[in-house]
Amino acid sequence: MNRFFTEDIAGDTARITGEDVRHIARVLRLRPGDGVVLCDGRVREYTAVIERIGEAEVVCRLGPGRLSPAEPAHRVTLFQALPKSGKMETIVQKCVELGVFAVAPVVTARCVALPTKEFEKKRLRYQRVALEAAKQSRRGIVPEVLGVQALSAVDFSGFDTALVAYENERERSLKEALRGGAGGRIALVVGPEGGFEEGEAADLAHRGVVAVSLGARILRTETAGMAMLAQVLYELE
């Protein structure tokens, strides 16, 4: 059954607006009486029946609501160093499918790609990628793609656990760090193509971010975040 997100819910009536109206009417060719699944973006979803399709909105009648079974119990935010062109969309798409709560692009010393004044346009595109991935993977929320910031400016105090994938860590595995107790809010930090400078790794450690190894093989930046996220949710869920 087709899945859509809307926050315009009042009683047993919901309204879908924006680009989804055209998609429903002209691409999917749905009609009044057809069933859809609606998500409120706050982990609750409803089986609904289309009552009316207009030019600007689709009106639906809601059935009983339920908590989305696809949402992880742990909220994991990925702090991803900006990769070279074209990789960020894939990172966002696959991490949303895997269960990330939010993706936060960051700038580190060795980032090859640097943000420009046009980055907000890119962020909006990444957010659309997140929306489509959330629909496809039957998520109960649309994970947010945050604005870019310097890694040195990130405040990790709001997280129960903060972990960084560090290629020079040889002793502490990701599994060992998680089995020491993770909490419900988790930050994962992944560096750029050239890795972290020693000073950056030391600064993260000083701020309570624990360095972990992802194994004997060195992963590309676009692979490391997905692998780390998948391992964390597998271990904790």
mmCIF file of C-alpha atoms in Angstrom:
data_model
loop_
_atom_site.group_PDB
_atom_site.id
_atom_site.type_symbol
_atom_site.label_atom_id
_atom_site.label_comp_id
_atom_site.label_asym_id
_atom_site.label_seq_id
_atom_site.Cartn_x
_atom_site.Cartn_y
_atom_site.Cartn_z
ATOM 1 C CA MET A 1 0.000 0.000 0.000
ATOM 2 C CA ASN A 2 1.337 3.452 -0.927
ATOM 3 C CA ARG A 3 2.815 5.461 1.935
ATOM 4 C CA PHE A 4 2.737 9.230 2.506
ATOM 5 C CA PHE A 5 3.716 11.682 5.245
ATOM 6 C CA THR A 6 1.483 14.494 6.493
ATOM 7 C CA GLU A 7 1.237 16.552 9.661
ATOM 8 C CA ASP A 8 -2.158 17.974 8.667
ATOM 9 C CA ILE A 9 -4.269 15.623 10.792
ATOM 10 C CA ALA A 10 -7.403 16.652 12.697
ATOM 11 C CA GLY A 11 -9.609 14.006 14.295
ATOM 12 C CA ASP A 12 -10.183 11.284 11.726
ATOM 13 C CA THR A 13 -9.350 13.518 8.738
ATOM 14 C CA ALA A 14 -5.970 14.015 7.115
ATOM 15 C CA ARG A 15 -4.908 16.221 4.216
ATOM 16 C CA ILE A 16 -2.022 15.555 1.847
ATOM 17 C CA THR A 17 -0.586 18.583 0.037
ATOM 18 C CA GLY A 18 2.453 19.463 -2.059
ATOM 19 C CA GLU A 19 4.092 17.258 -4.684
ATOM 20 C CA ASP A 20 2.354 14.133 -3.392
ATOM 21 C CA VAL A 21 -1.009 15.385 -4.698
ATOM 22 C CA ARG A 22 0.166 15.202 -8.302
ATOM 23 C CA HIS A 23 1.891 11.861 -7.646
ATOM 24 C CA ILE A 24 -1.314 10.386 -6.233
ATOM 25 C CA ALA A 25 -3.580 11.688 -8.982
ATOM 26 C CA ARG A 26 -1.463 11.491 -12.127
ATOM 27 C CA VAL A 27 1.271 8.932 -11.479
ATOM 28 C CA LEU A 28 -0.337 6.386 -9.185
ATOM 29 C CA ARG A 29 -3.825 7.215 -10.518
ATOM 30 C CA LEU A 30 -5.443 6.550 -7.167
ATOM 31 C CA ARG A 31 -9.136 7.270 -6.768
ATOM 32 C CA PRO A 32 -11.572 7.955 -3.901
ATOM 33 C CA GLY A 33 -12.068 4.727 -2.018
ATOM 34 C CA ASP A 34 -8.478 3.562 -2.480
ATOM 35 C CA GLY A 35 -6.423 2.810 0.627
ATOM 36 C CA VAL A 36 -3.097 4.377 1.636
ATOM 37 C CA VAL A 37 -0.864 4.475 4.706
ATOM 38 C CA LEU A 38 -0.316 7.896 6.285
ATOM 39 C CA CYS A 39 2.478 8.752 8.723
ATOM 40 C CA ASP A 40 2.410 11.811 10.937
ATOM 41 C CA GLY A 41 6.226 12.020 11.038
ATOM 42 C CA ARG A 42 6.223 11.395 14.784
ATOM 43 C CA VAL A 43 6.338 7.572 14.700
ATOM 44 C CA ARG A 44 2.574 7.124 14.361
ATOM 45 C CA GLU A 45 0.922 5.738 11.224
ATOM 46 C CA TYR A 46 -2.629 5.137 10.020
ATOM 47 C CA THR A 47 -4.404 3.063 7.422
ATOM 48 C CA ALA A 48 -6.521 5.583 5.530
ATOM 49 C CA VAL A 49 -9.071 5.771 2.718
ATOM 50 C CA ILE A 50 -9.020 8.553 0.120
ATOM 51 C CA GLU A 51 -12.227 10.581 0.224
ATOM 52 C CA ARG A 52 -11.488 13.391 -2.218
ATOM 53 C CA ILE A 53 -8.734 14.315 -4.667
ATOM 54 C CA GLY A 54 -8.501 17.986 -5.554
ATOM 55 C CA GLU A 55 -5.980 20.152 -7.389
ATOM 56 C CA ALA A 56 -4.214 21.236 -4.196
ATOM 57 C CA GLU A 57 -4.968 18.512 -1.654
ATOM 58 C CA VAL A 58 -6.020 14.953 -1.101
ATOM 59 C CA VAL A 59 -8.441 14.394 1.778
ATOM 60 C CA CYS A 60 -8.362 11.055 3.597
ATOM 61 C CA ARG A 61 -10.393 9.386 6.333
ATOM 62 C CA LEU A 62 -8.203 7.777 8.974
ATOM 63 C CA GLY A 63 -8.552 4.384 10.568
ATOM 64 C CA PRO A 64 -7.038 3.525 13.973
ATOM 65 C CA GLY A 65 -3.472 4.694 14.541
ATOM 66 C CA ARG A 66 -0.523 2.605 15.635
ATOM 67 C CA LEU A 67 3.150 3.046 16.400
ATOM 68 C CA SER A 68 5.358 2.442 13.395
ATOM 69 C CA PRO A 69 7.043 -0.964 13.742
ATOM 70 C CA ALA A 70 9.955 0.164 11.555
ATOM 71 C CA GLU A 71 11.404 2.738 13.953
ATOM 72 C CA PRO A 72 14.448 1.751 16.059
ATOM 73 C CA ALA A 73 14.259 2.248 19.804
ATOM 74 C CA HIS A 74 17.618 4.068 19.682
ATOM 75 C CA ARG A 75 18.018 7.471 18.041
ATOM 76 C CA VAL A 76 21.269 7.462 16.106
ATOM 77 C CA THR A 77 22.664 10.646 14.566
ATOM 78 C CA LEU A 78 25.429 10.266 11.982
ATOM 79 C CA PHE A 79 27.976 13.094 11.887
ATOM 80 C CA GLN A 80 29.367 12.586 8.409
ATOM 81 C CA ALA A 81 32.421 14.503 7.172
ATOM 82 C CA LEU A 82 31.587 16.043 3.803
ATOM 83 C CA PRO A 83 32.614 13.569 1.100
ATOM 84 C CA LYS A 84 33.520 14.250 -2.498
ATOM 85 C CA SER A 85 30.743 15.232 -4.887
ATOM 86 C CA GLY A 86 27.870 12.810 -5.380
ATOM 87 C CA LYS A 87 28.470 10.590 -2.362
ATOM 88 C CA MET A 88 26.327 12.413 0.200
ATOM 89 C CA GLU A 89 23.028 11.520 -1.482
ATOM 90 C CA THR A 90 23.888 7.830 -1.321
ATOM 91 C CA ILE A 91 24.941 8.119 2.321
ATOM 92 C CA VAL A 92 21.660 9.830 3.235
ATOM 93 C CA GLN A 93 19.527 7.387 1.261
ATOM 94 C CA LYS A 94 21.082 4.209 2.629
ATOM 95 C CA CYS A 95 21.369 5.427 6.212
ATOM 96 C CA VAL A 96 17.676 6.381 6.220
ATOM 97 C CA GLU A 97 16.854 2.878 4.973
ATOM 98 C CA LEU A 98 18.991 1.399 7.751
ATOM 99 C CA GLY A 99 17.313 3.417 10.506
ATOM 100 C CA VAL A 100 19.277 6.617 11.174
ATOM 101 C CA PHE A 101 17.499 9.349 13.173
ATOM 102 C CA ALA A 102 19.383 12.289 11.630
ATOM 103 C CA VAL A 103 22.353 13.003 9.370
ATOM 104 C CA ALA A 104 24.614 15.927 10.240
ATOM 105 C CA PRO A 105 27.217 16.965 7.623
ATOM 106 C CA VAL A 106 30.434 18.239 9.216
ATOM 107 C CA VAL A 107 33.657 19.835 7.999
ATOM 108 C CA THR A 108 36.992 18.438 9.175
ATOM 109 C CA ALA A 109 40.600 19.419 8.477
ATOM 110 C CA ARG A 110 41.068 16.960 5.607
ATOM 111 C CA CYS A 111 37.726 17.414 3.862
ATOM 112 C CA VAL A 112 38.291 17.712 0.118
ATOM 113 C CA ALA A 113 34.747 18.979 -0.439
ATOM 114 C CA LEU A 114 33.972 22.229 1.331
ATOM 115 C CA PRO A 115 30.536 23.842 1.717
ATOM 116 C CA THR A 116 29.660 26.878 -0.375
ATOM 117 C CA LYS A 117 26.931 29.483 -0.132
ATOM 118 C CA GLU A 118 24.806 27.108 -2.209
ATOM 119 C CA PHE A 119 24.969 24.291 0.355
ATOM 120 C CA GLU A 120 21.447 24.977 1.616
ATOM 121 C CA LYS A 121 20.124 24.007 -1.829
ATOM 122 C CA LYS A 122 22.052 20.748 -1.550
ATOM 123 C CA ARG A 123 20.690 20.171 1.943
ATOM 124 C CA LEU A 124 17.133 20.550 0.683
ATOM 125 C CA ARG A 125 17.884 18.020 -2.045
ATOM 126 C CA TYR A 126 19.324 15.625 0.544
ATOM 127 C CA GLN A 127 16.153 16.123 2.602
ATOM 128 C CA ARG A 128 14.032 15.090 -0.377
ATOM 129 C CA VAL A 129 16.215 12.018 -0.752
ATOM 130 C CA ALA A 130 15.558 11.259 2.926
ATOM 131 C CA LEU A 131 11.806 11.621 2.391
ATOM 132 C CA GLU A 132 11.732 9.196 -0.529
ATOM 133 C CA ALA A 133 13.938 6.718 1.325
ATOM 134 C CA ALA A 134 11.655 6.953 4.370
ATOM 135 C CA LYS A 135 8.623 6.124 2.223
ATOM 136 C CA GLN A 136 10.381 3.222 0.520
ATOM 137 C CA SER A 137 11.659 1.691 3.767
ATOM 138 C CA ARG A 138 8.362 2.213 5.618
ATOM 139 C CA ARG A 139 9.825 4.532 8.233
ATOM 140 C CA GLY A 140 7.596 6.274 10.758
ATOM 141 C CA ILE A 141 9.606 9.506 10.581
ATOM 142 C CA VAL A 142 11.541 11.401 7.946
ATOM 143 C CA PRO A 143 15.093 11.680 9.330
ATOM 144 C CA GLU A 144 16.380 15.235 9.242
ATOM 145 C CA VAL A 145 19.437 16.282 7.265
ATOM 146 C CA LEU A 146 20.938 19.065 9.347
ATOM 147 C CA GLY A 147 22.900 22.102 8.229
ATOM 148 C CA VAL A 148 26.645 21.784 7.812
ATOM 149 C CA GLN A 149 28.924 22.757 10.700
ATOM 150 C CA ALA A 150 32.550 22.394 11.751
ATOM 151 C CA LEU A 151 33.253 19.178 13.648
ATOM 152 C CA SER A 152 35.063 21.249 16.277
ATOM 153 C CA ALA A 153 31.795 23.127 16.975
ATOM 154 C CA VAL A 154 29.586 20.049 17.501
ATOM 155 C CA ASP A 155 28.144 19.695 20.996
ATOM 156 C CA PHE A 156 28.008 16.032 21.973
ATOM 157 C CA SER A 157 26.675 16.656 25.484
ATOM 158 C CA GLY A 158 23.101 15.802 24.476
ATOM 159 C CA PHE A 159 24.014 12.224 23.569
ATOM 160 C CA ASP A 160 24.217 9.236 25.884
ATOM 161 C CA THR A 161 26.982 7.713 23.752
ATOM 162 C CA ALA A 162 29.296 9.234 21.142
ATOM 163 C CA LEU A 163 31.574 7.040 19.016
ATOM 164 C CA VAL A 164 34.048 7.860 16.268
ATOM 165 C CA ALA A 165 35.319 5.390 13.683
ATOM 166 C CA TYR A 166 39.080 5.942 13.861
ATOM 167 C CA GLU A 167 41.510 4.073 11.639
ATOM 168 C CA ASN A 168 44.319 4.273 14.216
ATOM 169 C CA GLU A 169 42.275 2.619 16.980
ATOM 170 C CA ARG A 170 43.587 -0.911 17.382
ATOM 171 C CA GLU A 171 42.180 -2.155 20.687
ATOM 172 C CA ARG A 172 38.569 -1.088 21.249
ATOM 173 C CA SER A 173 36.038 -2.581 18.843
ATOM 174 C CA LEU A 174 32.616 -1.107 18.158
ATOM 175 C CA LYS A 175 31.008 -4.126 19.785
ATOM 176 C CA GLU A 176 33.028 -3.683 22.973
ATOM 177 C CA ALA A 177 32.092 -0.005 23.205
ATOM 178 C CA LEU A 178 28.392 -0.771 22.773
ATOM 179 C CA ARG A 179 28.355 -3.585 25.298
ATOM 180 C CA GLY A 180 29.635 -1.164 27.885
ATOM 181 C CA GLY A 181 26.215 0.554 27.724
ATOM 182 C CA ALA A 182 24.937 2.807 24.957
ATOM 183 C CA GLY A 183 21.781 4.662 26.046
ATOM 184 C CA GLY A 184 18.991 5.797 23.763
ATOM 185 C CA ARG A 185 20.692 8.750 22.016
ATOM 186 C CA ILE A 186 23.809 7.846 20.074
ATOM 187 C CA ALA A 187 26.200 9.943 17.976
ATOM 188 C CA LEU A 188 28.380 8.313 15.321
ATOM 189 C CA VAL A 189 31.260 10.266 13.774
ATOM 190 C CA VAL A 190 32.832 9.369 10.425
ATOM 191 C CA GLY A 191 35.796 11.184 8.895
ATOM 192 C CA PRO A 192 36.550 12.265 5.307
ATOM 193 C CA GLU A 193 38.487 10.495 2.562
ATOM 194 C CA GLY A 194 41.827 11.398 4.157
ATOM 195 C CA GLY A 195 40.829 10.420 7.677
ATOM 196 C CA PHE A 196 41.210 12.487 10.845
ATOM 197 C CA GLU A 197 44.242 14.482 11.860
ATOM 198 C CA GLU A 198 45.746 13.373 15.186
ATOM 199 C CA GLY A 199 44.755 16.655 16.771
ATOM 200 C CA GLU A 200 41.123 16.145 15.752
ATOM 201 C CA ALA A 201 41.068 12.642 17.219
ATOM 202 C CA ALA A 202 42.554 13.957 20.465
ATOM 203 C CA ASP A 203 40.012 16.777 20.597
ATOM 204 C CA LEU A 204 37.127 14.332 20.109
ATOM 205 C CA ALA A 205 38.488 12.140 22.906
ATOM 206 C CA HIS A 206 38.728 15.208 25.149
ATOM 207 C CA ARG A 207 35.043 15.899 24.455
ATOM 208 C CA GLY A 208 34.008 12.370 25.430
ATOM 209 C CA VAL A 209 33.803 10.812 21.970
ATOM 210 C CA VAL A 210 35.091 7.241 22.152
ATOM 211 C CA ALA A 211 37.304 5.969 19.316
ATOM 212 C CA VAL A 212 36.417 2.528 17.965
ATOM 213 C CA SER A 213 37.681 0.197 15.281
ATOM 214 C CA LEU A 214 35.379 -1.123 12.561
ATOM 215 C CA GLY A 215 37.714 -4.035 11.851
ATOM 216 C CA ALA A 216 40.938 -4.854 10.061
ATOM 217 C CA ARG A 217 39.864 -3.343 6.733
ATOM 218 C CA ILE A 218 39.869 0.387 6.035
ATOM 219 C CA LEU A 219 36.490 1.484 4.684
ATOM 220 C CA ARG A 220 35.734 4.379 2.388
ATOM 221 C CA THR A 221 33.962 7.297 4.032
ATOM 222 C CA GLU A 222 30.721 6.543 2.152
ATOM 223 C CA THR A 223 30.857 2.931 3.389
ATOM 224 C CA ALA A 224 31.976 3.533 6.974
ATOM 225 C CA GLY A 225 28.855 5.379 8.142
ATOM 226 C CA MET A 226 26.497 2.771 6.728
ATOM 227 C CA ALA A 227 28.529 -0.102 8.176
ATOM 228 C CA MET A 228 28.809 1.567 11.576
ATOM 229 C CA LEU A 229 25.105 2.357 11.725
ATOM 230 C CA ALA A 230 24.105 -1.156 10.663
ATOM 231 C CA GLN A 231 26.381 -2.731 13.280
ATOM 232 C CA VAL A 232 25.124 -0.447 16.051
ATOM 233 C CA LEU A 233 21.452 -1.126 15.387
ATOM 234 C CA TYR A 234 22.072 -4.852 14.938
ATOM 235 C CA GLU A 235 23.889 -5.026 18.263
ATOM 236 C CA LEU A 236 21.341 -2.926 20.175
ATOM 237 C CA GLU A 237 18.055 -3.908 18.542
#
